[in-house]
XYZ file of C-alpha atoms in Angstrom:
561
model
C 82.711 -89.776 17.666
C 82.618 -87.074 20.471
C 79.777 -87.290 22.996
C 77.405 -84.409 22.553
C 77.171 -82.006 25.584
C 75.057 -79.132 25.314
C 75.949 -75.888 26.816
C 72.352 -75.130 27.819
C 69.306 -77.095 27.900
C 65.880 -75.425 28.835
C 63.165 -77.324 30.017
C 59.970 -75.705 28.886
C 59.004 -73.788 25.663
C 56.677 -71.148 27.112
C 57.585 -67.634 26.857
C 60.396 -67.867 29.771
C 62.019 -70.769 28.028
C 61.686 -69.230 24.487
C 63.187 -65.865 25.747
C 66.154 -67.710 27.306
C 66.668 -69.340 24.293
C 66.569 -66.484 22.396
C 69.410 -64.585 24.794
C 71.385 -67.972 24.890
C 71.328 -68.505 21.005
C 72.395 -64.821 20.396
C 75.264 -65.430 22.889
C 76.279 -68.628 20.677
C 75.594 -71.052 23.348
C 74.810 -74.566 22.127
C 71.260 -74.535 23.120
C 68.249 -77.119 23.287
C 64.808 -76.480 24.491
C 62.877 -79.434 25.383
C 58.995 -78.995 25.496
C 56.550 -81.973 26.327
C 53.415 -80.604 24.649
C 52.987 -77.376 22.525
C 55.590 -74.750 21.980
C 54.255 -71.554 23.687
C 52.892 -73.248 26.989
C 49.792 -71.846 28.825
C 49.747 -68.516 26.970
C 48.855 -70.150 23.972
C 45.328 -70.332 25.312
C 44.847 -66.495 25.889
C 42.756 -65.000 23.433
C 44.007 -61.463 23.289
C 47.011 -59.700 24.621
C 47.294 -56.200 24.638
C 49.764 -55.259 27.579
C 52.877 -56.760 26.079
C 55.538 -53.783 25.241
C 55.968 -53.362 21.701
C 52.942 -55.399 20.807
C 49.976 -53.483 20.619
C 47.553 -56.557 20.211
C 48.101 -60.059 19.665
C 46.991 -63.825 20.702
C 48.938 -66.043 23.036
C 49.822 -68.255 20.138
C 50.670 -65.617 17.864
C 53.078 -63.888 20.084
C 55.005 -67.225 21.045
C 55.224 -68.262 17.708
C 57.418 -65.010 16.849
C 59.457 -65.960 19.900
C 59.805 -69.480 18.384
C 60.768 -68.331 14.920
C 63.289 -65.858 16.665
C 64.985 -68.608 18.663
C 65.436 -70.754 15.915
C 67.120 -67.828 14.115
C 69.748 -67.922 16.568
C 70.444 -71.512 16.189
C 68.568 -73.029 19.086
C 67.534 -76.734 18.680
C 63.905 -78.134 19.801
C 63.136 -81.633 21.091
C 59.752 -82.833 22.116
C 59.470 -85.224 25.154
C 58.495 -85.299 28.638
C 61.257 -85.377 31.060
C 61.309 -88.536 33.084
C 64.479 -88.208 35.367
C 67.205 -85.422 35.994
C 70.446 -85.389 37.345
C 71.313 -81.942 38.453
C 73.982 -81.793 41.210
C 76.926 -83.242 39.018
C 79.262 -80.895 36.751
C 77.702 -82.301 33.653
C 73.891 -82.235 34.117
C 71.679 -85.307 32.739
C 68.221 -84.817 31.399
C 66.647 -87.809 30.674
C 63.015 -88.458 28.492
C 61.473 -91.578 27.564
C 63.786 -92.230 24.412
C 66.909 -90.038 24.686
C 69.408 -88.976 27.431
C 70.889 -85.655 27.044
C 73.992 -83.976 28.863
C 74.570 -80.308 29.464
C 76.599 -77.772 31.418
C 73.832 -75.779 32.617
C 69.945 -75.992 33.104
C 67.037 -73.585 32.871
C 63.915 -74.780 34.284
C 61.154 -72.943 32.786
C 58.447 -75.762 33.025
C 55.615 -73.227 33.812
C 52.314 -74.092 35.509
C 49.048 -75.972 34.743
C 45.448 -74.906 35.099
C 44.314 -75.563 38.798
C 40.909 -77.161 39.621
C 38.903 -75.989 42.234
C 37.582 -79.110 43.416
C 33.981 -78.559 44.151
C 31.598 -81.532 43.783
C 30.786 -82.198 39.957
C 33.800 -80.363 38.623
C 35.286 -83.366 37.395
C 32.254 -85.110 36.171
C 31.266 -82.301 34.017
C 34.419 -81.275 32.455
C 33.636 -81.501 28.647
C 29.861 -81.336 29.519
C 29.913 -77.677 30.865
C 32.994 -77.097 32.671
C 35.908 -75.564 30.536
C 39.368 -74.236 31.158
C 40.146 -72.704 27.847
C 38.033 -69.827 26.273
C 39.907 -69.820 22.984
C 39.323 -73.782 22.712
C 35.872 -74.084 23.977
C 34.146 -70.726 23.936
C 32.324 -71.151 20.507
C 30.298 -74.396 22.151
C 28.554 -72.299 24.590
C 27.074 -69.678 21.928
C 23.847 -68.492 22.942
C 24.012 -70.038 26.224
C 24.408 -68.621 29.776
C 28.227 -68.511 30.918
C 29.867 -68.316 34.343
C 33.530 -67.254 34.711
C 35.070 -68.552 37.955
C 38.034 -66.456 39.298
C 38.979 -62.813 39.756
C 42.672 -63.026 38.766
C 44.273 -61.828 35.434
C 43.034 -65.010 33.333
C 39.673 -64.504 34.581
C 39.436 -60.841 33.961
C 40.927 -60.930 30.561
C 38.975 -64.160 29.421
C 35.529 -62.841 30.535
C 35.743 -59.989 28.053
C 36.529 -62.795 25.215
C 33.586 -64.954 26.230
C 30.848 -62.212 25.801
C 31.399 -62.717 22.134
C 29.569 -65.899 22.911
C 27.432 -66.098 25.776
C 23.841 -65.083 26.258
C 24.706 -63.632 29.444
C 28.334 -63.737 31.049
C 28.633 -63.728 34.928
C 31.823 -63.625 36.886
C 31.978 -65.493 40.221
C 34.697 -63.926 42.420
C 35.778 -65.747 45.725
C 37.112 -62.317 47.090
C 35.526 -58.840 47.694
C 37.467 -57.544 44.822
C 39.643 -58.548 41.872
C 43.119 -59.909 42.713
C 44.690 -58.461 39.246
C 45.723 -54.997 38.398
C 43.011 -52.256 38.256
C 43.287 -51.650 34.575
C 42.899 -55.299 33.878
C 39.892 -55.592 36.148
C 38.190 -52.690 34.788
C 38.098 -54.026 31.471
C 35.819 -56.553 33.035
C 33.967 -54.262 35.662
C 33.293 -51.381 32.748
C 31.705 -53.746 30.292
C 28.042 -54.057 30.256
C 27.697 -57.371 29.179
C 29.382 -58.667 32.120
C 27.704 -59.324 35.521
C 29.869 -59.595 38.700
C 29.376 -61.318 42.057
C 31.844 -60.849 45.020
C 32.775 -63.049 47.916
C 31.048 -66.031 46.265
C 32.065 -69.449 45.717
C 30.811 -72.548 43.762
C 29.277 -75.003 46.236
C 28.565 -77.995 43.684
C 27.046 -78.379 39.789
C 24.753 -81.229 38.818
C 22.926 -82.489 35.747
C 22.656 -85.399 33.558
C 24.216 -85.470 29.959
C 25.084 -81.625 30.465
C 25.575 -79.669 33.404
C 22.353 -77.944 34.206
C 22.283 -76.690 37.736
C 24.747 -74.676 40.064
C 24.479 -73.911 43.475
C 26.540 -71.053 44.553
C 27.699 -69.839 48.439
C 28.110 -66.448 49.579
C 31.087 -66.907 51.923
C 30.389 -63.792 53.932
C 26.575 -64.472 54.885
C 26.604 -68.279 54.190
C 23.575 -67.794 51.946
C 23.193 -69.935 48.945
C 21.453 -69.141 45.282
C 21.045 -71.484 42.547
C 21.214 -71.246 39.009
C 19.441 -73.838 36.638
C 19.423 -73.878 32.870
C 16.451 -73.253 31.161
C 14.445 -76.101 29.209
C 15.223 -74.292 26.061
C 19.011 -74.128 26.598
C 19.327 -77.374 28.046
C 22.976 -76.404 29.335
C 25.234 -73.889 30.468
C 28.781 -73.116 30.569
C 31.369 -72.640 33.372
C 35.010 -71.562 32.979
C 37.303 -72.048 35.478
C 40.474 -69.731 36.129
C 41.627 -70.676 39.469
C 45.161 -69.658 39.152
C 47.962 -72.370 38.065
C 49.793 -75.089 39.951
C 53.632 -75.110 39.395
C 55.068 -78.202 37.126
C 57.840 -78.967 39.153
C 57.141 -82.439 40.661
C 59.961 -83.963 38.479
C 62.333 -81.756 40.738
C 61.087 -82.924 43.932
C 64.417 -83.764 45.907
C 66.494 -82.312 43.174
C 66.354 -78.685 44.130
C 64.844 -76.517 46.757
C 61.151 -76.171 46.257
C 58.226 -74.435 48.538
C 55.611 -76.384 50.263
C 53.461 -75.417 47.400
C 55.980 -76.490 44.487
C 57.558 -73.242 43.491
C 60.846 -72.836 43.076
C 62.903 -70.064 44.977
C 65.613 -68.160 43.228
C 67.494 -65.183 43.858
C 67.529 -62.043 41.557
C 69.878 -63.788 39.033
C 67.458 -66.605 38.732
C 70.040 -69.285 40.616
C 68.214 -71.996 42.308
C 69.935 -74.139 45.374
C 71.924 -76.074 42.780
C 75.126 -74.573 40.891
C 74.672 -74.235 37.196
C 70.656 -74.826 37.545
C 68.279 -71.506 37.189
C 64.516 -71.205 37.095
C 62.360 -68.760 35.193
C 58.591 -68.089 34.652
C 55.568 -68.997 36.611
C 56.957 -71.754 38.496
C 59.335 -69.156 40.552
C 58.080 -67.582 43.870
C 57.476 -63.853 42.800
C 54.778 -61.479 42.827
C 53.614 -60.858 39.261
C 53.027 -63.864 37.106
C 52.572 -62.375 33.402
C 54.619 -62.937 30.283
C 56.628 -59.788 30.479
C 57.945 -61.137 33.718
C 58.413 -64.765 32.186
C 60.615 -63.291 29.241
C 62.532 -61.086 31.661
C 63.318 -64.186 33.840
C 64.296 -66.301 30.774
C 66.654 -63.207 29.591
C 68.322 -63.161 33.293
C 68.681 -66.738 33.460
C 70.281 -67.173 30.115
C 72.688 -64.118 30.605
C 73.876 -65.556 33.774
C 74.019 -69.072 32.657
C 76.214 -67.948 29.750
C 78.468 -66.556 32.356
C 78.724 -69.814 34.229
C 79.170 -72.033 31.015
C 82.007 -69.670 29.877
C 83.816 -70.148 33.030
C 83.276 -73.781 33.363
C 84.986 -74.000 29.608
C 87.707 -72.026 30.541
C 88.378 -73.970 33.710
C 88.371 -77.250 31.363
C 90.602 -75.654 28.765
C 87.355 -75.867 26.128
C 86.963 -73.324 23.455
C 84.059 -70.905 24.557
C 82.197 -71.433 21.363
C 81.611 -74.744 20.035
C 82.575 -76.067 16.584
C 79.121 -76.963 15.979
C 77.755 -73.143 16.727
C 80.581 -71.666 14.718
C 79.461 -73.792 11.612
C 75.703 -72.501 12.096
C 76.966 -69.246 12.266
C 78.822 -69.756 8.843
C 76.050 -71.376 7.070
C 73.673 -68.535 8.241
C 76.061 -65.665 6.745
C 76.093 -67.762 3.353
C 72.438 -68.205 3.368
C 71.557 -64.639 3.904
C 71.536 -63.280 0.342
C 69.272 -66.371 -0.165
C 66.678 -65.216 2.442
C 66.626 -61.772 1.215
C 65.863 -63.010 -2.374
C 62.862 -65.148 -0.774
C 61.707 -62.235 1.288
C 61.624 -60.274 -1.878
C 59.336 -62.703 -3.735
C 55.315 -62.193 -4.029
C 53.329 -64.864 -2.796
C 50.008 -65.566 -4.690
C 46.846 -64.873 -2.969
C 45.657 -68.550 -3.147
C 48.892 -69.893 -1.365
C 48.315 -71.398 2.170
C 51.918 -71.442 3.151
C 54.190 -68.319 3.070
C 57.823 -69.095 1.520
C 59.155 -69.271 5.253
C 56.692 -72.111 6.493
C 57.431 -73.952 3.004
C 61.352 -74.039 3.843
C 60.354 -75.268 7.423
C 58.168 -78.146 6.014
C 60.725 -79.014 3.445
C 63.162 -79.431 6.178
C 60.763 -81.825 7.890
C 59.886 -83.732 5.046
C 63.567 -84.190 3.877
C 63.570 -86.828 6.650
C 61.026 -88.789 4.688
C 62.286 -92.234 3.437
C 59.459 -93.805 1.865
C 56.523 -92.700 0.065
C 53.195 -91.344 1.499
C 49.898 -90.692 -0.550
C 47.229 -88.185 0.506
C 44.086 -89.131 -0.935
C 41.375 -86.385 -0.822
C 37.454 -87.550 -1.271
C 36.505 -84.866 -3.444
C 33.011 -83.330 -3.271
C 32.799 -80.839 -6.337
C 29.480 -79.268 -4.481
C 31.036 -79.082 -1.187
C 33.010 -75.708 -0.599
C 34.935 -77.339 2.247
C 36.165 -80.222 -0.047
C 37.089 -77.757 -2.643
C 39.255 -75.951 0.160
C 40.807 -79.332 1.434
C 41.915 -80.142 -2.237
C 43.661 -76.699 -2.570
C 45.322 -77.002 0.801
C 46.401 -80.689 0.240
C 47.611 -80.086 -3.420
C 50.161 -77.371 -1.999
C 51.682 -79.872 0.399
C 52.603 -82.390 -2.338
C 55.484 -80.195 -3.786
C 57.125 -80.111 -0.770
C 58.692 -83.604 -0.931
C 59.359 -86.031 -3.614
C 57.921 -88.619 -1.368
C 54.719 -87.011 -0.941
C 51.949 -87.812 -3.637
C 48.538 -86.471 -3.800
C 45.420 -88.097 -5.359
C 41.882 -86.303 -5.936
C 39.305 -89.279 -5.872
C 35.690 -88.379 -6.837
C 33.308 -89.020 -4.222
C 31.068 -92.063 -5.026
C 33.334 -93.415 -7.896
C 35.049 -96.177 -5.728
C 32.837 -97.551 -3.572
C 35.245 -100.419 -2.622
C 38.135 -97.806 -1.416
C 35.449 -95.651 0.463
C 34.241 -98.880 2.265
C 37.880 -99.708 3.017
C 38.577 -96.334 4.653
C 35.212 -96.316 6.428
C 34.043 -93.162 4.739
C 31.326 -91.614 6.721
C 31.356 -87.950 6.314
C 33.011 -85.276 3.891
C 35.523 -83.704 3.509
C 37.789 -86.251 4.280
C 41.192 -87.136 3.240
C 43.420 -90.288 4.243
C 46.989 -91.250 4.270
C 48.324 -94.342 2.484
C 51.711 -96.003 3.061
C 54.493 -96.772 0.362
C 52.623 -100.200 0.043
C 49.188 -98.194 -0.960
C 47.695 -99.509 2.312
C 45.198 -97.421 4.244
C 47.076 -96.537 7.355
C 44.010 -95.647 9.412
C 44.947 -91.941 9.639
C 41.768 -89.826 8.579
C 41.362 -85.877 8.561
C 37.694 -84.795 8.479
C 37.967 -81.160 7.785
C 41.003 -78.923 6.520
C 43.755 -79.561 9.096
C 44.951 -76.088 8.988
C 45.813 -73.466 11.763
C 47.166 -75.550 14.615
C 46.074 -78.931 13.119
C 48.654 -78.386 10.672
C 51.022 -79.754 13.387
C 48.896 -83.092 13.201
C 49.132 -83.362 9.256
C 52.926 -82.820 9.527
C 53.487 -85.518 12.292
C 51.077 -88.020 10.414
C 53.258 -87.639 7.277
C 56.345 -87.816 9.172
C 55.267 -90.912 11.072
C 54.150 -92.967 7.871
C 57.019 -92.030 5.774
C 59.909 -92.515 7.880
C 60.735 -94.202 11.383
C 58.635 -91.879 12.884
C 58.530 -90.065 16.304
C 60.710 -92.398 18.703
C 58.737 -94.333 21.179
C 59.879 -96.868 23.821
C 59.915 -100.601 22.713
C 57.580 -101.569 25.438
C 54.920 -99.158 24.341
C 55.398 -99.976 20.843
C 54.733 -103.731 21.573
C 51.452 -102.570 23.682
C 50.253 -100.596 20.379
C 51.122 -103.550 18.024
C 48.879 -105.707 20.067
C 45.750 -103.565 20.132
C 42.529 -104.911 18.466
C 40.703 -103.100 15.798
C 39.214 -100.028 17.044
C 38.266 -96.631 16.108
C 39.082 -93.063 17.590
C 37.359 -89.887 16.506
C 39.282 -86.955 17.754
C 36.906 -83.886 17.943
C 38.805 -80.472 17.670
C 38.462 -77.010 17.280
C 41.073 -75.383 14.786
C 41.754 -72.483 17.456
C 42.489 -75.313 20.125
C 46.004 -75.457 21.145
C 45.767 -78.899 23.026
C 44.186 -80.700 20.216
C 47.069 -81.346 18.016
C 48.769 -83.141 20.554
C 46.086 -85.460 21.167
C 45.278 -85.961 17.369
C 49.199 -86.541 16.758
C 49.128 -89.310 19.633
C 46.103 -91.071 18.345
C 47.265 -91.157 14.786
C 50.990 -92.243 15.923
C 49.246 -95.418 17.241
C 47.490 -95.797 13.924
C 50.904 -95.653 12.192
C 52.317 -98.438 13.922
C 48.993 -100.302 13.952
C 46.526 -100.013 11.199
C 43.971 -101.881 12.715
C 43.503 -98.710 14.681
C 41.706 -95.826 12.797
C 42.264 -92.246 13.972
C 40.252 -89.580 12.690
C 40.720 -85.917 13.507
C 37.233 -84.286 13.086
C 36.651 -80.293 12.841
C 33.656 -80.267 15.203
C 32.340 -77.034 13.656
C 31.540 -78.881 10.370
C 29.517 -81.538 12.050
C 26.956 -80.156 14.506
C 25.157 -83.191 14.595
C 27.790 -85.286 15.819
C 28.810 -82.560 18.354
C 24.894 -82.874 19.440
C 24.816 -86.542 19.348
C 27.736 -87.140 21.655
C 27.273 -83.726 23.737
C 30.319 -82.495 22.996
C 30.773 -79.139 24.802
C 34.957 -79.293 24.897
C 37.721 -80.199 22.980
C 39.811 -82.210 22.463
C 37.131 -84.972 22.770
C 37.995 -88.666 21.866
C 34.671 -90.873 21.044
C 36.298 -94.506 21.338
C 34.455 -96.807 19.019
C 31.448 -94.758 18.486
C 30.667 -94.866 22.493
C 32.977 -93.718 25.105
C 33.665 -89.865 25.029
C 37.097 -89.175 26.685
C 37.719 -85.141 27.038
C 40.711 -83.287 27.525
C 44.770 -83.507 26.587
C 46.008 -87.124 27.113
C 49.328 -88.689 26.546
C 50.117 -91.346 24.341
C 50.373 -93.772 27.032
C 47.051 -92.649 28.548
C 45.489 -93.272 24.992
C 47.230 -96.589 24.787
C 45.928 -97.648 28.063
C 42.164 -96.368 27.310
C 42.092 -98.537 24.219
C 43.495 -101.565 26.268
C 40.870 -101.260 28.786
C 38.032 -100.991 26.212
C 39.003 -104.778 25.039
């Protein structure tokens, strides 16, 4: 069997990477995009986008979803994994994840940047207890409370307007004498009567007990300080930090040229210091970091990479277009009439999934090798339970290996005890032996959480997502434990945490991993003092906030023994 060498591997699935994928796929390069977390990158946390040409209004998640589908239309492949090692100097570049080694003729680095923490005293301690970094994920937790937004750049100016729908009051704290973003963007905040703006000011410290309750601010011109303290009635307040981004380039240190700050310098062709390696998006040294510049970078990088790959193949006497891509092209043409027929179909108003999504899900579920049973604990007096039933019933026809059962609440006490039923609406997954897998959904896993359900079914009904043998052994040694993952259906980080926890449960049924739609269970949110998601409640006690990797979760479970 001939060893596969991709024409192009793109590391990162944000706007820059997706744009590069679209251009590369259209040029019929055999292209793979590797993303370690959620396709779409940081922009998926943006609540509203109104400055992307040709799209009058969208969300970050909505815009990048279209880019993702467009890249798929051109035959681009996608893989999930965190890069562990790269070899870029050689003619055929090597990209390694924990489970797979990929080879490619060219590489585009589009790993983007992550939210930067400021580092003031109390910031880490009160993350999830008042400090937040994603308005769409956590904004609703601060309904009716005072909210502070820290920062004066694009993200702060855009998200502060979104947060006015939740906060009793919204105040911006800006270190500089004015905004650092474009005037039009800044004016949206300046002209909003519900936003107070304080310039030349920084956070000195935050304090509290269970929740953040007090903040001290410093005027960096006069040296004067002032203090805000939450009222006894509120008992807490919110602080959203938008302090810019830190480039995600650590893995490339010593492999290509980086600035002292970790950014990648390129020329106008997106070429890095290494031949055949390009960079695109927010990790580049450049003036403006916006979606429009990211997609421009991606388009340029892919176009230049295509010329490089074509020249390399000519030099080696290889065909410009691989047999694999030619077969894809033929298949697409044959399927065109089918696609047109599908588009002409009308979808019933009670359908959860459009025909295009059903086809995508069928493709994933075609890899199932054993049966998976979804059991819904049905409460006819609960509207959400009825909604969950309707949702799950439309999953069943997508594969012969998926079975759906509706069990009336209170009619099978032994089963309810076996699955540790404590709340409804709830559904659980059973394996082909009828055993409870420990995978549970309390709430309707729609929106972003559909990813969690799909992966859970895939992991129970097949060999599942690849994991290093050493980590599998650690998982299988874990004692009985329970992880309750509190999520918001608008959170873009939550599905990865849910999927990781439920992957653990799929390998070790002594571990129970329950997705909980926090909005449906306010008493739990109040009891555990949750003001940010994702939040993992470990064995009803410790609460761990924020996105965590599979290995980090396993380590947390081991340390709790």
